[in-house]
Short mmCIF file of C-alpha atoms in Angstrom, two decimals:
data_model
loop_
_atom_site.label_atom_id
_atom_site.label_comp_id
_atom_site.label_asym_id
_atom_site.label_seq_id
_atom_site.Cartn_x
_atom_site.Cartn_y
_atom_site.Cartn_z
CA UNK A 79 69.48 26.63 153.43
CA UNK A 80 73.23 26.61 153.94
CA UNK A 81 74.40 24.49 156.85
CA UNK A 82 76.39 26.85 159.06
CA UNK A 83 78.69 25.71 161.83
CA UNK A 84 78.06 27.77 164.95
CA UNK A 85 81.03 28.36 167.20
CA UNK A 86 82.42 30.79 169.74
CA UNK A 87 85.72 32.70 169.56
CA UNK A 88 88.25 31.12 171.91
CA UNK A 89 90.39 34.14 172.79
CA UNK A 90 88.28 34.82 175.90
CA UNK A 91 90.93 36.92 177.58
CA UNK A 92 91.01 39.36 174.69
CA UNK A 93 87.24 39.70 174.71
CA UNK A 94 87.08 40.18 178.45
CA UNK A 95 89.19 43.32 178.34
CA UNK A 96 87.76 44.45 175.05
CA UNK A 97 91.10 45.17 173.45
CA UNK A 98 91.04 47.67 170.64
CA UNK A 99 89.23 45.50 168.20
CA UNK A 100 85.64 44.75 169.06
CA UNK A 101 85.97 40.99 169.31
CA UNK A 102 87.92 38.25 170.99
CA UNK A 103 88.91 36.12 168.05
CA UNK A 104 91.59 35.99 165.41
CA UNK A 105 89.81 34.58 162.41
CA UNK A 106 89.68 34.75 158.62
CA UNK A 107 87.79 37.12 156.36
CA UNK A 108 84.44 36.30 154.77
CA UNK A 109 82.28 37.45 151.85
CA UNK A 110 79.92 40.38 152.11
CA UNK A 111 77.42 39.86 149.30
CA UNK A 112 79.42 42.57 147.50
CA UNK A 113 78.11 45.13 149.96
CA UNK A 114 74.65 44.84 148.46
CA UNK A 115 71.79 46.68 150.10
CA UNK A 116 69.52 43.86 148.95
CA UNK A 117 69.04 40.36 150.23
CA UNK A 118 65.63 40.52 151.85
CA UNK A 119 62.04 40.48 150.75
CA UNK A 120 58.67 40.89 152.40
CA UNK A 121 55.08 41.24 151.31
CA UNK A 122 54.04 44.05 153.61
CA UNK A 123 54.07 45.24 157.18
CA UNK A 124 55.42 43.20 160.08
CA UNK A 125 53.26 40.18 160.69
CA UNK A 126 52.33 39.67 157.03
CA UNK A 127 54.35 37.57 154.70
CA UNK A 128 56.02 35.60 153.37
CA UNK A 129 59.48 36.73 154.48
CA UNK A 130 62.97 35.82 153.39
CA UNK A 131 66.44 37.23 153.93
CA UNK A 132 69.80 36.06 152.60
CA UNK A 133 72.42 36.75 155.24
CA UNK A 134 76.18 37.11 154.97
CA UNK A 135 76.78 33.38 155.37
CA UNK A 136 74.84 32.85 152.18
CA UNK A 137 72.03 31.39 154.28
CA UNK A 138 68.50 32.29 153.19
CA UNK A 139 66.00 32.37 156.03
CA UNK A 140 62.44 31.81 154.88
CA UNK A 141 59.32 32.24 157.01
CA UNK A 142 55.60 32.25 156.29
CA UNK A 143 55.34 35.79 157.64
CA UNK A 144 57.53 38.70 158.62
CA UNK A 145 58.99 37.84 162.05
CA UNK A 146 57.28 39.50 164.99
CA UNK A 147 59.25 37.80 167.76
CA UNK A 148 62.81 38.86 167.01
CA UNK A 149 65.67 38.09 169.38
CA UNK A 150 68.92 39.85 168.55
CA UNK A 151 72.36 40.78 169.75
CA UNK A 152 71.97 44.03 171.67
CA UNK A 153 73.70 46.19 169.06
CA UNK A 154 71.54 44.69 166.30
CA UNK A 155 68.41 45.33 168.34
CA UNK A 156 69.53 48.93 168.81
CA UNK A 157 70.11 49.38 165.07
CA UNK A 158 66.72 47.91 164.18
CA UNK A 159 65.11 50.18 166.79
CA UNK A 160 66.44 53.19 164.89
CA UNK A 161 64.52 51.92 161.87
CA UNK A 162 61.32 51.47 163.85
CA UNK A 163 61.66 47.72 164.43
CA UNK A 164 61.21 46.61 168.06
CA UNK A 165 62.88 43.34 169.01
CA UNK A 166 61.41 41.18 171.75
CA UNK A 167 64.60 39.92 173.34
CA UNK A 168 68.31 40.71 173.32
CA UNK A 169 71.60 39.09 174.30
CA UNK A 170 74.93 40.79 174.82
CA UNK A 171 75.92 43.92 176.77
CA UNK A 172 72.55 45.55 177.51
CA UNK A 173 72.74 47.11 180.96
CA UNK A 174 75.53 48.29 183.23
CA UNK A 175 75.66 48.77 186.98
CA UNK A 176 72.45 50.27 188.29
CA UNK A 177 70.44 48.98 185.35
CA UNK A 178 71.38 51.83 183.05
CA UNK A 179 71.60 51.03 179.32
CA UNK A 180 74.96 49.87 178.01
CA UNK A 181 76.40 52.01 175.23
CA UNK A 182 75.62 49.18 172.80
CA UNK A 183 71.90 49.44 173.60
CA UNK A 184 71.66 52.82 171.87
CA UNK A 185 68.23 54.42 172.21
CA UNK A 186 66.45 51.14 172.92
CA UNK A 187 64.26 51.16 176.01
CA UNK A 188 65.96 48.27 177.80
CA UNK A 189 62.98 47.89 180.14
CA UNK A 190 60.88 46.79 177.17
CA UNK A 191 63.06 43.90 176.04
CA UNK A 192 63.75 40.54 177.62
CA UNK A 193 67.46 40.17 178.31
CA UNK A 194 68.54 36.61 177.48
CA UNK A 195 72.09 37.24 178.69
CA UNK A 196 73.99 40.38 179.60
CA UNK A 197 77.52 38.98 179.52
CA UNK A 198 79.81 36.86 177.35
CA UNK A 199 78.85 33.19 177.64
CA UNK A 200 75.52 33.95 179.27
CA UNK A 201 72.51 32.91 177.21
CA UNK A 202 69.38 31.68 179.02
CA UNK A 203 67.93 29.08 176.67
CA UNK A 204 64.75 28.64 178.71
CA UNK A 205 64.07 32.37 178.63
CA UNK A 206 64.85 32.42 174.91
CA UNK A 207 62.41 29.57 174.24
CA UNK A 208 59.69 31.29 176.26
CA UNK A 209 59.71 34.17 173.77
CA UNK A 210 58.73 31.80 170.96
CA UNK A 211 61.37 33.38 168.72
CA UNK A 212 60.76 33.62 165.00
CA UNK A 213 64.37 34.47 164.22
CA UNK A 214 67.69 35.20 165.95
CA UNK A 215 69.80 37.97 164.44
CA UNK A 216 73.36 38.88 165.31
CA UNK A 217 76.65 40.00 163.82
CA UNK A 218 79.60 37.86 162.74
CA UNK A 219 83.34 38.43 163.03
CA UNK A 220 84.68 35.55 160.95
CA UNK A 221 84.42 33.60 157.72
CA UNK A 222 82.98 30.49 159.35
CA UNK A 223 79.60 31.98 160.19
CA UNK A 224 80.22 32.31 163.93
CA UNK A 225 77.20 34.01 165.47
CA UNK A 226 78.42 36.70 167.84
CA UNK A 227 77.60 36.09 171.51
CA UNK A 228 75.92 32.74 170.87
CA UNK A 229 77.76 30.32 173.22
CA UNK A 230 79.38 27.37 171.50
CA UNK A 231 78.32 24.90 174.16
CA UNK A 232 74.62 25.64 173.62
CA UNK A 233 74.66 26.70 169.96
CA UNK A 234 72.99 23.52 168.70
CA UNK A 235 70.14 23.79 171.20
CA UNK A 236 69.66 27.45 170.36
CA UNK A 237 69.68 26.72 166.62
CA UNK A 238 66.82 24.24 167.00
CA UNK A 239 64.50 26.87 168.47
CA UNK A 240 64.55 29.34 165.58
CA UNK A 241 66.45 30.11 162.37
CA UNK A 242 69.22 32.67 162.51
CA UNK A 243 70.56 35.47 160.34
CA UNK A 244 74.03 36.99 160.55
CA UNK A 245 75.39 40.33 159.36
CA UNK A 246 79.16 40.26 158.85
CA UNK A 247 81.21 43.02 160.44
CA UNK A 248 84.60 41.52 159.74
CA UNK A 249 87.28 42.84 157.38
CA UNK A 250 85.10 45.26 155.48
CA UNK A 251 84.34 48.95 155.57
CA UNK A 252 81.57 50.37 157.75
CA UNK A 253 79.35 51.40 154.87
CA UNK A 254 78.89 47.77 153.78
CA UNK A 255 77.32 46.32 156.97
CA UNK A 256 75.36 49.56 157.28
CA UNK A 257 73.80 48.82 153.89
CA UNK A 258 73.09 45.25 154.93
CA UNK A 259 71.36 46.29 158.16
CA UNK A 260 69.40 48.88 156.18
CA UNK A 261 68.20 46.12 153.84
CA UNK A 262 67.40 43.80 156.73
CA UNK A 263 65.33 46.51 158.42
CA UNK A 264 63.42 47.09 155.18
CA UNK A 265 62.67 43.39 154.87
CA UNK A 266 61.29 43.46 158.42
CA UNK A 267 58.86 46.23 157.55
CA UNK A 268 60.84 49.40 158.22
CA UNK A 269 59.75 52.55 156.40
CA UNK A 270 62.97 53.70 154.79
CA UNK A 271 61.21 56.78 153.46
CA UNK A 272 60.43 58.01 156.97
CA UNK A 273 61.81 61.50 157.54
CA UNK A 274 64.06 60.38 160.40
CA UNK A 275 65.60 57.58 158.36
CA UNK A 276 66.15 59.73 155.29
CA UNK A 277 67.70 62.51 157.37
CA UNK A 278 70.02 60.08 159.17
CA UNK A 279 71.29 58.60 155.91
CA UNK A 280 71.92 62.07 154.49
CA UNK A 281 73.71 63.08 157.69
CA UNK A 282 75.98 60.04 157.39
CA UNK A 283 76.83 60.84 153.80
CA UNK A 284 77.58 64.45 154.70
CA UNK A 285 79.70 63.33 157.65
CA UNK A 286 81.72 61.03 155.39
CA UNK A 287 82.39 63.92 153.03
CA UNK A 288 83.41 66.12 155.95
CA UNK A 289 85.81 63.51 157.33
CA UNK A 290 87.38 62.99 153.91
CA UNK A 291 87.88 66.77 153.60
CA UNK A 292 89.34 67.06 157.10
CA UNK A 293 91.76 64.18 156.52
CA UNK A 294 92.90 65.67 153.22
CA UNK A 295 93.45 69.08 154.81
CA UNK A 296 95.41 67.65 157.76
CA UNK A 297 97.36 64.62 156.48
CA UNK A 298 100.01 65.05 159.18
CA UNK A 299 97.59 64.44 162.06
CA UNK A 300 98.16 60.92 163.37
CA UNK A 301 95.29 59.04 165.01
CA UNK A 302 95.75 56.08 167.38
CA UNK A 303 92.90 53.70 168.27
CA UNK A 304 93.36 52.33 171.77
CA UNK A 305 91.66 50.38 174.53
CA UNK A 306 92.60 50.23 178.20
CA UNK A 307 92.63 47.32 180.64
CA UNK A 308 94.25 47.18 184.10
CA UNK A 309 97.51 45.69 182.79
CA UNK A 310 97.52 46.25 179.04
CA UNK A 311 97.00 49.08 176.59
CA UNK A 312 95.81 47.79 173.22
CA UNK A 313 96.66 49.55 169.97
CA UNK A 314 94.28 48.52 167.22
CA UNK A 315 95.26 48.00 163.61
CA UNK A 316 93.01 49.24 160.84
CA UNK A 317 92.94 46.14 158.65
CA UNK A 318 90.05 44.20 160.19
CA UNK A 319 87.81 46.68 162.03
CA UNK A 320 84.86 48.07 160.09
CA UNK A 321 85.09 51.58 161.52
CA UNK A 322 88.85 51.99 161.17
CA UNK A 323 88.93 50.47 157.67
CA UNK A 324 86.29 52.97 156.61
CA UNK A 325 87.97 55.95 158.25
CA UNK A 326 91.26 54.94 156.65
CA UNK A 327 89.59 54.72 153.22
CA UNK A 328 88.50 58.34 153.74
CA UNK A 329 92.13 59.35 154.23
CA UNK A 330 92.60 59.33 158.01
CA UNK A 331 96.26 58.79 158.96
CA UNK A 332 96.29 56.01 161.57
CA UNK A 333 99.08 54.75 163.78
CA UNK A 334 99.52 51.02 163.07
CA UNK A 335 100.81 48.28 165.41
CA UNK A 336 104.18 46.82 164.58
CA UNK A 337 104.26 44.07 161.97
CA UNK A 338 105.36 41.50 164.56
CA UNK A 339 102.54 42.47 166.92
CA UNK A 340 99.94 42.28 164.20
CA UNK A 341 101.20 38.87 163.14
CA UNK A 342 100.98 37.61 166.73
CA UNK A 343 97.37 38.78 167.06
CA UNK A 344 96.23 37.68 163.63
CA UNK A 345 96.32 41.24 162.37
CA UNK A 346 94.17 42.82 165.03
CA UNK A 347 96.20 44.74 167.59
CA UNK A 348 99.33 45.24 169.68
CA UNK A 349 99.65 44.69 173.42
CA UNK A 350 101.62 47.34 175.30
CA UNK A 351 102.43 47.50 178.97
CA UNK A 352 101.56 50.81 180.57
CA UNK A 353 105.30 51.51 180.86
CA UNK A 354 105.50 51.38 177.06
CA UNK A 355 102.29 53.20 176.24
CA UNK A 356 104.32 56.00 174.66
CA UNK A 357 105.83 53.68 172.03
CA UNK A 358 103.67 55.18 169.26
CA UNK A 359 103.40 58.91 168.59
CA UNK A 360 99.90 60.24 168.04
CA UNK A 361 98.09 63.56 167.85
CA UNK A 362 94.63 62.14 168.55
CA UNK A 363 93.75 59.06 170.57
CA UNK A 364 90.43 57.28 170.03
CA UNK A 365 89.49 55.20 173.08
CA UNK A 366 87.18 52.18 173.27
CA UNK A 367 83.87 53.36 174.75
CA UNK A 368 82.52 49.93 175.74
CA UNK A 369 81.80 49.05 179.35
CA UNK A 370 84.56 46.42 179.59
CA UNK A 371 87.26 48.97 178.77
CA UNK A 372 88.65 51.46 181.27
CA UNK A 373 87.53 54.92 180.23
CA UNK A 374 90.09 57.73 179.80
CA UNK A 375 89.00 59.73 182.86
CA UNK A 376 89.59 56.65 185.02
CA UNK A 377 93.14 55.91 183.81
CA UNK A 378 95.61 56.72 186.58
CA UNK A 379 98.88 55.58 185.00
CA UNK A 380 101.43 58.41 184.90
CA UNK A 381 102.70 57.32 181.48
CA UNK A 382 99.21 57.82 180.05
CA UNK A 383 98.85 61.28 181.55
CA UNK A 384 102.17 62.31 180.01
CA UNK A 385 101.16 61.44 176.46
CA UNK A 386 101.12 64.61 174.31
CA UNK A 387 97.63 63.89 172.97
CA UNK A 388 96.30 63.37 176.49
CA UNK A 389 97.93 66.56 177.78
CA UNK A 390 96.46 68.45 174.81
CA UNK A 391 92.97 67.12 175.52
CA UNK A 392 92.88 65.36 172.16
CA UNK A 393 91.26 62.11 173.30
CA UNK A 394 87.88 61.12 171.83
CA UNK A 395 85.61 58.05 172.15
CA UNK A 396 85.63 55.19 169.70
CA UNK A 397 82.90 52.57 169.20
CA UNK A 398 84.66 49.33 168.13
CA UNK A 399 81.24 47.69 167.79
CA UNK A 400 79.22 50.51 166.24
CA UNK A 401 75.44 50.31 166.20
CA UNK A 402 74.73 49.67 162.53
CA UNK A 403 72.27 52.44 161.78
CA UNK A 404 73.03 55.64 159.93
CA UNK A 405 71.63 57.53 162.90
CA UNK A 406 74.27 56.13 165.24
CA UNK A 407 77.20 56.03 162.82
CA UNK A 408 76.98 59.59 161.52
CA UNK A 409 78.15 61.09 164.86
CA UNK A 410 81.19 58.78 164.85
CA UNK A 411 82.37 60.36 161.62
CA UNK A 412 81.48 63.87 162.74
CA UNK A 413 83.38 63.53 166.02
CA UNK A 414 86.52 62.28 164.30
CA UNK A 415 86.28 64.97 161.63
CA UNK A 416 85.97 67.69 164.28
CA UNK A 417 88.92 66.26 166.21
CA UNK A 418 91.12 66.31 163.09
CA UNK A 419 89.95 69.78 162.08
CA UNK A 420 90.85 71.25 165.46
CA UNK A 421 93.82 69.10 166.52
CA UNK A 422 97.19 70.58 167.34
CA UNK A 423 100.21 68.74 165.99
CA UNK A 424 101.74 67.29 169.17
CA UNK A 425 103.49 64.12 167.96
#
């Protein structure tokens, strides 16, 4: 098994406000197993075995049986749920005020999972150990094998309790980690021939074709990916985010941060004060839908309200950390395609 150094991104301020990028680190790209849908094997239904899965660090996890006690990052748990795999515990944004599910929890019944930690830096090791975890599964945003939402200060202790598997979501197109999660789910016993799964995959493929057609028919429509915090408006670049890289590959015309801004952020985004939020011209604005970002209907800044796209009602949600199932990703493509198909040229 490959020895992987576990660490935590250090740009905590960026993560806290969400930015327009889906992570709080500026890190280097990593391999993706050539986007293969393979990498896992199992001998039958969950609980039988043996089980193995080669993750995107090149680490092969081997167990005597298919893991039953899975603890995962919330978004991973939500993706596996869509394939019929129920995780036992989760860590990461799971519930919001009032106990309602966070957007990253998807369709998961959050009352049926043990929440190890609901915020950045929060990971209850004792609670994790009490679940007798067979494996920990999360995403990765760097080349070093950093396990997303696993705190650096307790990473070694956590690693001793169960093996881990990571799916990379850094500097690659959305369809690649989707394939990897699909393969992981199959290795865990998911029935990929189930009607719901087959229909979701077909819907995603159709949505991709629709978005490509819409982008080709409306090449002049400019799309900006943004995220709002009290003091800063973030404009995301397309180079490192799995959703934007994929949309761009389908022909979507994105507004890009300035070269200097991208260099300062490691290629991720540009910081704008609210006074300068009109620096880039856009016809459609995609806004970060995560709980840590201010949502469009709550933005009071006059400069925001004066933006042509805002005045035209051409603001749609964006999921910087998409749930990696075809069921959840298909609507992302459909919503953007519809927005481009119906957008007025206002920039």
